[in-house]
PDB file of C-alpha atoms in Angstrom:
ATOM      1  CA  MET A  27      83.141  54.049 -59.283  1.00 40.00           C
ATOM      2  CA  PRO A  28      82.879  51.742 -62.323  1.00 46.00           C
ATOM      3  CA  VAL A  29      79.482  50.771 -63.666  1.00 49.00           C
ATOM      4  CA  SER A  30      78.527  47.093 -63.290  1.00 52.00           C
ATOM      5  CA  HIS A  31      77.050  46.021 -66.587  1.00 54.00           C
ATOM      6  CA  ALA A  32      74.865  42.969 -66.995  1.00 53.00           C
ATOM      7  CA  PRO A  33      76.574  39.565 -67.039  1.00 56.00           C
ATOM      8  CA  VAL A  34      76.684  37.786 -70.363  1.00 54.00           C
ATOM      9  CA  SER A  35      73.371  35.953 -70.771  1.00 74.00           C
ATOM     10  CA  GLU A  36      70.923  35.256 -73.533  1.00 83.00           C
ATOM     11  CA  PHE A  37      68.193  36.595 -71.232  1.00 96.00           C
ATOM     12  CA  ILE A  38      69.863  39.844 -70.126  1.00 97.00           C
ATOM     13  CA  HIS A  39      70.272  42.613 -72.678  1.00 97.00           C
ATOM     14  CA  PRO A  40      73.877  43.797 -72.953  1.00 96.00           C
ATOM     15  CA  THR A  41      72.900  47.408 -72.228  1.00 97.00           C
ATOM     16  CA  ALA A  42      71.211  46.520 -68.934  1.00 98.00           C
ATOM     17  CA  ILE A  43      73.033  47.396 -65.710  1.00 98.00           C
ATOM     18  CA  VAL A  44      72.837  44.607 -63.133  1.00 98.00           C
ATOM     19  CA  HIS A  45      74.795  44.879 -59.888  1.00 98.00           C
ATOM     20  CA  PRO A  46      77.057  41.836 -59.454  1.00 97.00           C
ATOM     21  CA  ASP A  47      75.558  41.153 -56.010  1.00 97.00           C
ATOM     22  CA  ALA A  48      71.945  41.149 -57.240  1.00 98.00           C
ATOM     23  CA  GLN A  49      70.365  37.677 -57.058  1.00 97.00           C
ATOM     24  CA  LEU A  50      68.562  36.823 -60.293  1.00 97.00           C
ATOM     25  CA  HIS A  51      67.266  33.375 -61.140  1.00 97.00           C
ATOM     26  CA  PRO A  52      68.929  32.157 -64.359  1.00 96.00           C
ATOM     27  CA  THR A  53      65.574  32.364 -66.180  1.00 97.00           C
ATOM     28  CA  VAL A  54      65.006  36.066 -65.431  1.00 98.00           C
ATOM     29  CA  LYS A  55      64.832  38.273 -68.539  1.00 98.00           C
ATOM     30  CA  VAL A  56      66.095  41.853 -68.342  1.00 98.00           C
ATOM     31  CA  GLY A  57      65.424  44.339 -71.130  1.00 98.00           C
ATOM     32  CA  ALA A  58      67.555  47.069 -72.651  1.00 98.00           C
ATOM     33  CA  TYR A  59      68.813  49.814 -70.333  1.00 98.00           C
ATOM     34  CA  ALA A  60      67.099  48.363 -67.269  1.00 98.00           C
ATOM     35  CA  VAL A  61      68.847  48.872 -63.911  1.00 98.00           C
ATOM     36  CA  ILE A  62      68.936  46.215 -61.171  1.00 98.00           C
ATOM     37  CA  GLY A  63      70.393  47.203 -57.806  1.00 98.00           C
ATOM     38  CA  GLU A  64      72.679  45.476 -55.348  1.00 98.00           C
ATOM     39  CA  GLN A  65      70.094  44.155 -52.871  1.00 98.00           C
ATOM     40  CA  VAL A  66      67.536  42.949 -55.403  1.00 98.00           C
ATOM     41  CA  LYS A  67      66.314  39.344 -55.544  1.00 98.00           C
ATOM     42  CA  ILE A  68      64.220  38.170 -58.518  1.00 98.00           C
ATOM     43  CA  GLY A  69      62.587  34.767 -58.945  1.00 98.00           C
ATOM     44  CA  ALA A  70      62.180  32.391 -61.865  1.00 98.00           C
ATOM     45  CA  HIS A  71      60.718  33.444 -65.219  1.00 98.00           C
ATOM     46  CA  THR A  72      60.172  37.062 -64.185  1.00 98.00           C
ATOM     47  CA  VAL A  73      60.601  39.612 -66.995  1.00 98.00           C
ATOM     48  CA  ILE A  74      62.006  43.093 -66.366  1.00 98.00           C
ATOM     49  CA  GLY A  75      61.106  45.440 -69.216  1.00 98.00           C
ATOM     50  CA  HIS A  76      63.429  47.915 -70.864  1.00 98.00           C
ATOM     51  CA  HIS A  77      64.291  51.072 -68.936  1.00 98.00           C
ATOM     52  CA  ALA A  78      62.746  49.647 -65.733  1.00 98.00           C
ATOM     53  CA  ILE A  79      64.510  50.297 -62.423  1.00 98.00           C
ATOM     54  CA  VAL A  80      64.538  47.860 -59.496  1.00 98.00           C
ATOM     55  CA  GLU A  81      66.511  49.162 -56.527  1.00 98.00           C
ATOM     56  CA  GLY A  82      66.847  48.872 -52.735  1.00 97.00           C
ATOM     57  CA  ARG A  83      65.930  45.791 -50.714  1.00 98.00           C
ATOM     58  CA  THR A  84      63.427  44.417 -53.211  1.00 98.00           C
ATOM     59  CA  GLU A  85      62.310  40.802 -53.445  1.00 98.00           C
ATOM     60  CA  ILE A  86      60.290  39.791 -56.507  1.00 98.00           C
ATOM     61  CA  GLY A  87      58.871  36.283 -56.888  1.00 98.00           C
ATOM     62  CA  ASP A  88      58.233  34.090 -59.910  1.00 98.00           C
ATOM     63  CA  ARG A  89      56.568  34.760 -63.281  1.00 98.00           C
ATOM     64  CA  ASN A  90      56.082  38.485 -62.804  1.00 98.00           C
ATOM     65  CA  GLN A  91      55.926  40.834 -65.793  1.00 98.00           C
ATOM     66  CA  ILE A  92      57.481  44.231 -65.039  1.00 98.00           C
ATOM     67  CA  TYR A  93      56.787  46.534 -67.989  1.00 98.00           C
ATOM     68  CA  PRO A  94      59.002  49.313 -69.408  1.00 98.00           C
ATOM     69  CA  GLY A  95      59.720  52.317 -67.260  1.00 98.00           C
ATOM     70  CA  ALA A  96      58.481  50.887 -63.956  1.00 99.00           C
ATOM     71  CA  ALA A  97      60.412  52.040 -60.852  1.00 99.00           C
ATOM     72  CA  ILE A  98      60.344  49.600 -57.940  1.00 99.00           C
ATOM     73  CA  GLY A  99      62.055  49.752 -54.560  1.00 98.00           C
ATOM     74  CA  LEU A 100      63.115  53.384 -54.553  1.00 98.00           C
ATOM     75  CA  ASP A 101      63.082  55.443 -51.359  1.00 98.00           C
ATOM     76  CA  SER A 102      59.870  56.428 -49.614  1.00 98.00           C
ATOM     77  CA  GLN A 103      58.659  59.908 -50.531  1.00 98.00           C
ATOM     78  CA  ASP A 104      57.595  60.598 -46.935  1.00 97.00           C
ATOM     79  CA  LEU A 105      59.566  63.559 -45.576  1.00 97.00           C
ATOM     80  CA  LYS A 106      60.125  61.547 -42.378  1.00 95.00           C
ATOM     81  CA  TYR A 107      62.073  58.905 -44.299  1.00 97.00           C
ATOM     82  CA  SER A 108      65.716  59.024 -43.270  1.00 97.00           C
ATOM     83  CA  GLY A 109      67.355  56.283 -45.305  1.00 96.00           C
ATOM     84  CA  ALA A 110      66.177  53.237 -43.338  1.00 96.00           C
ATOM     85  CA  ASP A 111      66.940  49.797 -44.788  1.00 94.00           C
ATOM     86  CA  SER A 112      63.307  48.962 -45.555  1.00 98.00           C
ATOM     87  CA  LEU A 113      61.854  46.466 -48.005  1.00 98.00           C
ATOM     88  CA  VAL A 114      59.568  45.846 -50.985  1.00 98.00           C
ATOM     89  CA  GLN A 115      58.182  42.319 -51.353  1.00 98.00           C
ATOM     90  CA  ILE A 116      56.311  41.221 -54.474  1.00 99.00           C
ATOM     91  CA  GLY A 117      54.768  37.760 -54.873  1.00 99.00           C
ATOM     92  CA  ASN A 118      54.146  35.731 -58.018  1.00 99.00           C
ATOM     93  CA  ASP A 119      52.288  36.194 -61.310  1.00 99.00           C
ATOM     94  CA  ASN A 120      51.814  39.955 -61.099  1.00 99.00           C
ATOM     95  CA  ARG A 121      51.596  42.308 -64.068  1.00 99.00           C
ATOM     96  CA  ILE A 122      53.097  45.690 -63.251  1.00 99.00           C
ATOM     97  CA  ARG A 123      52.547  47.954 -66.218  1.00 98.00           C
ATOM     98  CA  GLU A 124      54.365  50.950 -67.655  1.00 98.00           C
ATOM     99  CA  TYR A 125      55.688  53.604 -65.265  1.00 98.00           C
ATOM    100  CA  VAL A 126      54.248  52.070 -62.111  1.00 99.00           C
ATOM    101  CA  THR A 127      56.115  53.280 -59.001  1.00 99.00           C
ATOM    102  CA  ILE A 128      56.361  51.184 -55.830  1.00 99.00           C
ATOM    103  CA  ASN A 129      58.203  52.787 -52.904  1.00 98.00           C
ATOM    104  CA  ARG A 130      59.937  51.096 -50.003  1.00 98.00           C
ATOM    105  CA  ALA A 131      58.587  51.384 -46.461  1.00 98.00           C
ATOM    106  CA  ASN A 132      59.598  54.109 -44.023  1.00 98.00           C
ATOM    107  CA  GLU A 133      61.406  52.296 -41.203  1.00 97.00           C
ATOM    108  CA  ALA A 134      64.015  49.545 -41.026  1.00 97.00           C
ATOM    109  CA  ASP A 135      62.564  46.098 -41.776  1.00 90.00           C
ATOM    110  CA  GLU A 136      59.108  47.508 -42.539  1.00 98.00           C
ATOM    111  CA  ILE A 137      57.601  46.280 -45.790  1.00 98.00           C
ATOM    112  CA  THR A 138      55.682  47.563 -48.768  1.00 98.00           C
ATOM    113  CA  ARG A 139      54.031  44.330 -49.868  1.00 98.00           C
ATOM    114  CA  ILE A 140      52.369  43.228 -53.106  1.00 98.00           C
ATOM    115  CA  GLY A 141      50.784  39.757 -53.113  1.00 99.00           C
ATOM    116  CA  SER A 142      50.208  37.517 -56.120  1.00 99.00           C
ATOM    117  CA  GLY A 143      48.122  37.625 -59.286  1.00 98.00           C
ATOM    118  CA  ASN A 144      47.615  41.399 -59.259  1.00 99.00           C
ATOM    119  CA  LEU A 145      47.325  43.801 -62.186  1.00 99.00           C
ATOM    120  CA  LEU A 146      48.657  47.322 -61.660  1.00 99.00           C
ATOM    121  CA  MET A 147      47.970  49.323 -64.813  1.00 99.00           C
ATOM    122  CA  ALA A 148      50.074  52.184 -66.146  1.00 98.00           C
ATOM    123  CA  TYR A 149      51.120  55.057 -63.875  1.00 98.00           C
ATOM    124  CA  VAL A 150      49.841  53.483 -60.645  1.00 99.00           C
ATOM    125  CA  HIS A 151      51.711  54.749 -57.573  1.00 98.00           C
ATOM    126  CA  VAL A 152      52.049  52.503 -54.504  1.00 99.00           C
ATOM    127  CA  GLY A 153      53.290  54.542 -51.552  1.00 98.00           C
ATOM    128  CA  HIS A 154      55.389  53.455 -48.594  1.00 98.00           C
ATOM    129  CA  ASN A 155      54.095  50.717 -46.274  1.00 98.00           C
ATOM    130  CA  CYS A 156      51.180  49.806 -48.535  1.00 98.00           C
ATOM    131  CA  GLU A 157      49.887  46.257 -48.700  1.00 98.00           C
ATOM    132  CA  ILE A 158      48.036  44.865 -51.706  1.00 99.00           C
ATOM    133  CA  GLU A 159      46.812  41.320 -51.202  1.00 99.00           C
ATOM    134  CA  ASP A 160      45.980  38.964 -54.109  1.00 98.00           C
ATOM    135  CA  ARG A 161      44.037  39.225 -57.392  1.00 98.00           C
ATOM    136  CA  VAL A 162      43.567  42.982 -57.115  1.00 98.00           C
ATOM    137  CA  ILE A 163      43.091  45.111 -60.239  1.00 98.00           C
ATOM    138  CA  ILE A 164      44.109  48.778 -60.093  1.00 99.00           C
ATOM    139  CA  ALA A 165      43.425  50.816 -63.225  1.00 98.00           C
ATOM    140  CA  ASN A 166      45.528  53.553 -64.798  1.00 98.00           C
ATOM    141  CA  GLY A 167      46.607  56.612 -62.874  1.00 98.00           C
ATOM    142  CA  VAL A 168      45.633  55.523 -59.361  1.00 98.00           C
ATOM    143  CA  ALA A 169      47.702  56.938 -56.472  1.00 98.00           C
ATOM    144  CA  LEU A 170      47.896  55.120 -53.144  1.00 98.00           C
ATOM    145  CA  ALA A 171      49.250  57.158 -50.249  1.00 98.00           C
ATOM    146  CA  GLY A 172      51.244  55.507 -47.469  1.00 98.00           C
ATOM    147  CA  HIS A 173      49.916  52.638 -45.329  1.00 98.00           C
ATOM    148  CA  VAL A 174      46.986  51.814 -47.636  1.00 98.00           C
ATOM    149  CA  HIS A 175      45.797  48.194 -47.356  1.00 98.00           C
ATOM    150  CA  ILE A 176      43.827  46.613 -50.217  1.00 99.00           C
ATOM    151  CA  GLU A 177      42.225  43.234 -49.613  1.00 98.00           C
ATOM    152  CA  SER A 178      42.040  40.474 -52.221  1.00 98.00           C
ATOM    153  CA  TYR A 179      39.849  40.764 -55.327  1.00 98.00           C
ATOM    154  CA  ALA A 180      39.197  44.489 -54.917  1.00 98.00           C
ATOM    155  CA  ARG A 181      38.829  46.589 -58.082  1.00 98.00           C
ATOM    156  CA  LEU A 182      39.913  50.235 -58.344  1.00 98.00           C
ATOM    157  CA  SER A 183      38.888  52.181 -61.445  1.00 98.00           C
ATOM    158  CA  GLY A 184      41.115  54.798 -63.026  1.00 98.00           C
ATOM    159  CA  VAL A 185      42.436  58.217 -62.013  1.00 98.00           C
ATOM    160  CA  LEU A 186      41.590  58.231 -58.324  1.00 98.00           C
ATOM    161  CA  GLY A 187      43.423  58.917 -55.084  1.00 98.00           C
ATOM    162  CA  VAL A 188      43.438  56.947 -51.843  1.00 98.00           C
ATOM    163  CA  HIS A 189      44.235  58.677 -48.538  1.00 98.00           C
ATOM    164  CA  GLN A 190      46.891  57.266 -46.222  1.00 97.00           C
ATOM    165  CA  PHE A 191      45.847  54.540 -43.754  1.00 98.00           C
ATOM    166  CA  VAL A 192      42.704  53.712 -45.728  1.00 98.00           C
ATOM    167  CA  ARG A 193      41.673  50.059 -46.017  1.00 98.00           C
ATOM    168  CA  ILE A 194      39.796  48.806 -49.084  1.00 98.00           C
ATOM    169  CA  GLY A 195      37.776  45.659 -48.510  1.00 98.00           C
ATOM    170  CA  ARG A 196      37.631  42.326 -50.274  1.00 98.00           C
ATOM    171  CA  LEU A 197      35.606  42.173 -53.505  1.00 98.00           C
ATOM    172  CA  SER A 198      34.797  45.870 -53.356  1.00 98.00           C
ATOM    173  CA  MET A 199      34.613  48.172 -56.361  1.00 98.00           C
ATOM    174  CA  VAL A 200      35.739  51.810 -56.447  1.00 98.00           C
ATOM    175  CA  GLY A 201      34.425  54.014 -59.261  1.00 98.00           C
ATOM    176  CA  GLY A 202      36.749  56.098 -61.397  1.00 98.00           C
ATOM    177  CA  MET A 203      37.897  59.605 -60.409  1.00 98.00           C
ATOM    178  CA  SER A 204      36.750  59.085 -56.824  1.00 98.00           C
ATOM    179  CA  ARG A 205      38.336  60.575 -53.703  1.00 97.00           C
ATOM    180  CA  ILE A 206      38.823  57.762 -51.184  1.00 98.00           C
ATOM    181  CA  GLU A 207      39.560  59.218 -47.770  1.00 97.00           C
ATOM    182  CA  ARG A 208      37.826  56.606 -45.601  1.00 98.00           C
ATOM    183  CA  ASP A 209      37.564  52.806 -45.546  1.00 98.00           C
ATOM    184  CA  VAL A 210      35.764  51.031 -48.394  1.00 98.00           C
ATOM    185  CA  PRO A 211      33.699  48.122 -46.995  1.00 98.00           C
ATOM    186  CA  PRO A 212      34.047  44.643 -48.517  1.00 98.00           C
ATOM    187  CA  TYR A 213      31.576  43.595 -51.248  1.00 98.00           C
ATOM    188  CA  ILE A 214      30.426  47.206 -51.708  1.00 98.00           C
ATOM    189  CA  LEU A 215      30.549  49.612 -54.670  1.00 98.00           C
ATOM    190  CA  VAL A 216      31.560  53.178 -53.818  1.00 98.00           C
ATOM    191  CA  GLU A 217      32.230  56.204 -55.989  1.00 96.00           C
ATOM    192  CA  GLY A 218      32.135  59.977 -56.042  1.00 95.00           C
ATOM    193  CA  ASN A 219      33.823  63.056 -54.657  1.00 94.00           C
ATOM    194  CA  PRO A 220      33.178  62.888 -51.795  1.00 93.00           C
ATOM    195  CA  SER A 221      32.779  59.119 -52.124  1.00 97.00           C
ATOM    196  CA  ARG A 222      29.626  57.404 -50.951  1.00 97.00           C
ATOM    197  CA  VAL A 223      28.394  53.831 -50.715  1.00 97.00           C
ATOM    198  CA  ARG A 224      26.176  53.252 -53.757  1.00 96.00           C
ATOM    199  CA  THR A 225      25.177  49.608 -53.824  1.00 97.00           C
ATOM    200  CA  LEU A 226      26.333  46.039 -53.313  1.00 98.00           C
ATOM    201  CA  ASN A 227      29.006  44.990 -55.813  1.00 98.00           C
ATOM    202  CA  ARG A 228      26.697  42.379 -57.323  1.00 97.00           C
ATOM    203  CA  VAL A 229      28.691  41.886 -60.511  1.00 96.00           C
ATOM    204  CA  GLY A 230      31.922  41.383 -58.591  1.00 97.00           C
ATOM    205  CA  ILE A 231      30.570  38.850 -56.112  1.00 97.00           C
ATOM    206  CA  ASP A 232      28.813  36.945 -58.885  1.00 96.00           C
ATOM    207  CA  ARG A 233      31.993  36.781 -60.979  1.00 96.00           C
ATOM    208  CA  ALA A 234      33.898  35.616 -57.908  1.00 97.00           C
ATOM    209  CA  GLY A 235      31.679  32.535 -57.808  1.00 97.00           C
ATOM    210  CA  LEU A 236      30.040  33.119 -54.430  1.00 97.00           C
ATOM    211  CA  ASP A 237      27.122  30.720 -54.045  1.00 97.00           C
ATOM    212  CA  THR A 238      23.519  31.900 -54.274  1.00 97.00           C
ATOM    213  CA  GLU A 239      22.905  31.642 -50.535  1.00 97.00           C
ATOM    214  CA  THR A 240      25.940  33.805 -49.747  1.00 97.00           C
ATOM    215  CA  GLN A 241      24.895  36.398 -52.316  1.00 97.00           C
ATOM    216  CA  GLN A 242      21.413  36.597 -50.798  1.00 97.00           C
ATOM    217  CA  LEU A 243      22.867  36.944 -47.307  1.00 97.00           C
ATOM    218  CA  LEU A 244      25.148  39.764 -48.447  1.00 98.00           C
ATOM    219  CA  LYS A 245      22.161  41.536 -50.008  1.00 97.00           C
ATOM    220  CA  GLY A 246      20.333  41.244 -46.705  1.00 97.00           C
ATOM    221  CA  ALA A 247      23.350  42.530 -44.790  1.00 97.00           C
ATOM    222  CA  PHE A 248      23.616  45.493 -47.168  1.00 97.00           C
ATOM    223  CA  ARG A 249      19.948  46.396 -46.626  1.00 97.00           C
ATOM    224  CA  LEU A 250      20.438  46.137 -42.876  1.00 96.00           C
ATOM    225  CA  LEU A 251      23.488  48.380 -42.931  1.00 97.00           C
ATOM    226  CA  TYR A 252      22.436  50.996 -45.483  1.00 96.00           C
ATOM    227  CA  ARG A 253      18.710  50.874 -46.193  1.00 94.00           C
ATOM    228  CA  GLN A 254      17.095  50.666 -42.768  1.00 94.00           C
ATOM    229  CA  ASP A 255      16.649  53.355 -40.170  1.00 91.00           C
ATOM    230  CA  LEU A 256      19.500  52.112 -37.982  1.00 95.00           C
ATOM    231  CA  THR A 257      22.746  53.631 -36.841  1.00 95.00           C
ATOM    232  CA  LEU A 258      25.853  51.764 -37.976  1.00 95.00           C
ATOM    233  CA  VAL A 259      26.444  50.535 -34.412  1.00 96.00           C
ATOM    234  CA  GLU A 260      22.889  49.180 -34.204  1.00 96.00           C
ATOM    235  CA  ALA A 261      23.194  47.473 -37.578  1.00 96.00           C
ATOM    236  CA  LEU A 262      26.499  45.850 -36.607  1.00 96.00           C
ATOM    237  CA  GLU A 263      24.924  44.491 -33.438  1.00 95.00           C
ATOM    238  CA  LYS A 264      22.205  42.856 -35.531  1.00 94.00           C
ATOM    239  CA  LEU A 265      24.775  41.432 -37.948  1.00 94.00           C
ATOM    240  CA  VAL A 266      26.385  39.433 -35.144  1.00 92.00           C
ATOM    241  CA  THR A 267      23.440  37.016 -35.250  1.00 91.00           C
ATOM    242  CA  PHE A 268      22.267  37.751 -38.795  1.00 92.00           C
ATOM    243  CA  ALA A 269      24.038  34.800 -40.421  1.00 89.00           C
ATOM    244  CA  ASP A 270      26.820  32.387 -39.575  1.00 92.00           C
ATOM    245  CA  ASN A 271      28.458  33.058 -42.919  1.00 96.00           C
ATOM    246  CA  PRO A 272      32.162  33.936 -43.247  1.00 96.00           C
ATOM    247  CA  HIS A 273      31.568  36.644 -45.863  1.00 97.00           C
ATOM    248  CA  VAL A 274      28.875  38.387 -43.830  1.00 97.00           C
ATOM    249  CA  GLN A 275      30.991  38.193 -40.705  1.00 96.00           C
ATOM    250  CA  HIS A 276      34.016  39.530 -42.583  1.00 97.00           C
ATOM    251  CA  LEU A 277      31.897  42.528 -43.622  1.00 98.00           C
ATOM    252  CA  ARG A 278      30.757  43.022 -40.036  1.00 97.00           C
ATOM    253  CA  GLN A 279      34.268  42.721 -38.570  1.00 97.00           C
ATOM    254  CA  PHE A 280      35.722  45.062 -41.182  1.00 98.00           C
ATOM    255  CA  LEU A 281      33.217  47.779 -40.278  1.00 98.00           C
ATOM    256  CA  GLN A 282      33.616  47.125 -36.548  1.00 97.00           C
ATOM    257  CA  ASP A 283      37.380  47.548 -36.816  1.00 98.00           C
ATOM    258  CA  SER A 284      36.954  50.630 -38.992  1.00 98.00           C
ATOM    259  CA  ILE A 285      35.047  52.479 -36.282  1.00 97.00           C
ATOM    260  CA  THR A 286      36.999  51.211 -33.258  1.00 97.00           C
ATOM    261  CA  LEU A 287      40.690  50.829 -34.157  1.00 96.00           C
ATOM    262  CA  SER A 288      42.718  53.978 -33.621  1.00 95.00           C
ATOM    263  CA  HIS A 289      44.705  53.746 -36.863  1.00 93.00           C
ATOM    264  CA  ARG A 290      41.613  53.337 -39.072  1.00 95.00           C
ATOM    265  CA  ARG A 291      39.769  56.263 -40.641  1.00 94.00           C
ATOM    266  CA  GLY A 292      36.172  55.082 -40.353  1.00 97.00           C
ATOM    267  CA  PRO A 293      33.977  53.776 -43.179  1.00 98.00           C
ATOM    268  CA  ILE A 294      32.699  55.696 -46.176  1.00 97.00           C
ATOM    269  CA  PRO A 295      29.085  56.691 -45.421  1.00 95.00           C
ATOM    270  CA  SER A 296      25.993  55.763 -47.395  1.00 91.00           C
ATOM    271  CA  ARG A 297      24.487  57.885 -50.160  1.00 68.00           C
ATOM    272  CA  VAL A 298      21.295  58.278 -48.121  1.00 53.00           C
TER     273      VAL A 298
END
């Protein structure tokens, strides 16, 4: 079968291999020796670095920077994967650094989804069926197993692993070299092996621009959950009427779902 080399374009290096049925916006730049597969769609002003591979049913939005050696849209590594026509969807304005791997989902029409404005540093692995929302930063060498969900504005430090089906909450912070095998609550800093809740992510919520009242309410909710002599169920009952604040109620609902929904793994416990 003959190789389909890149069409003639000032933006596509002549050594790149671009399938003739791939859908690339005319402003897409493709570096030397990159490979773009048949079912790939790439939006305006996205840059594909040299030696990167984009395969399978992969849809990439606008203004993304895909760095050299990244591999996006390849088959799931789950042994149950049997060749299903699954999907990777990537939004806009993401930076996907060197040698990041993003696998397609397991079953037909299931999605591994990356939102917008995220930074995935070098050697990050995003397993099948993961979802990363918006403005997430994941540092070097982080491995996400299948079905991990990361909410917006979360921060993951380097060289750590996340167990399958774990959910990491909004504006949380995970310390480097941690083992994350249970849910990380929103607005909380966790770290360790085994991981434990350490404190409120004060720096993160301040940088996010949350108003003073909300920050004080989150501090009170943290003390109620982790610094008083209450079970988690008792603390969650008190949080129902603690404050009519969307951030506090998001924290409460996240923890409630973590302990009640069958596909969740339960929250990371406190250090005390």
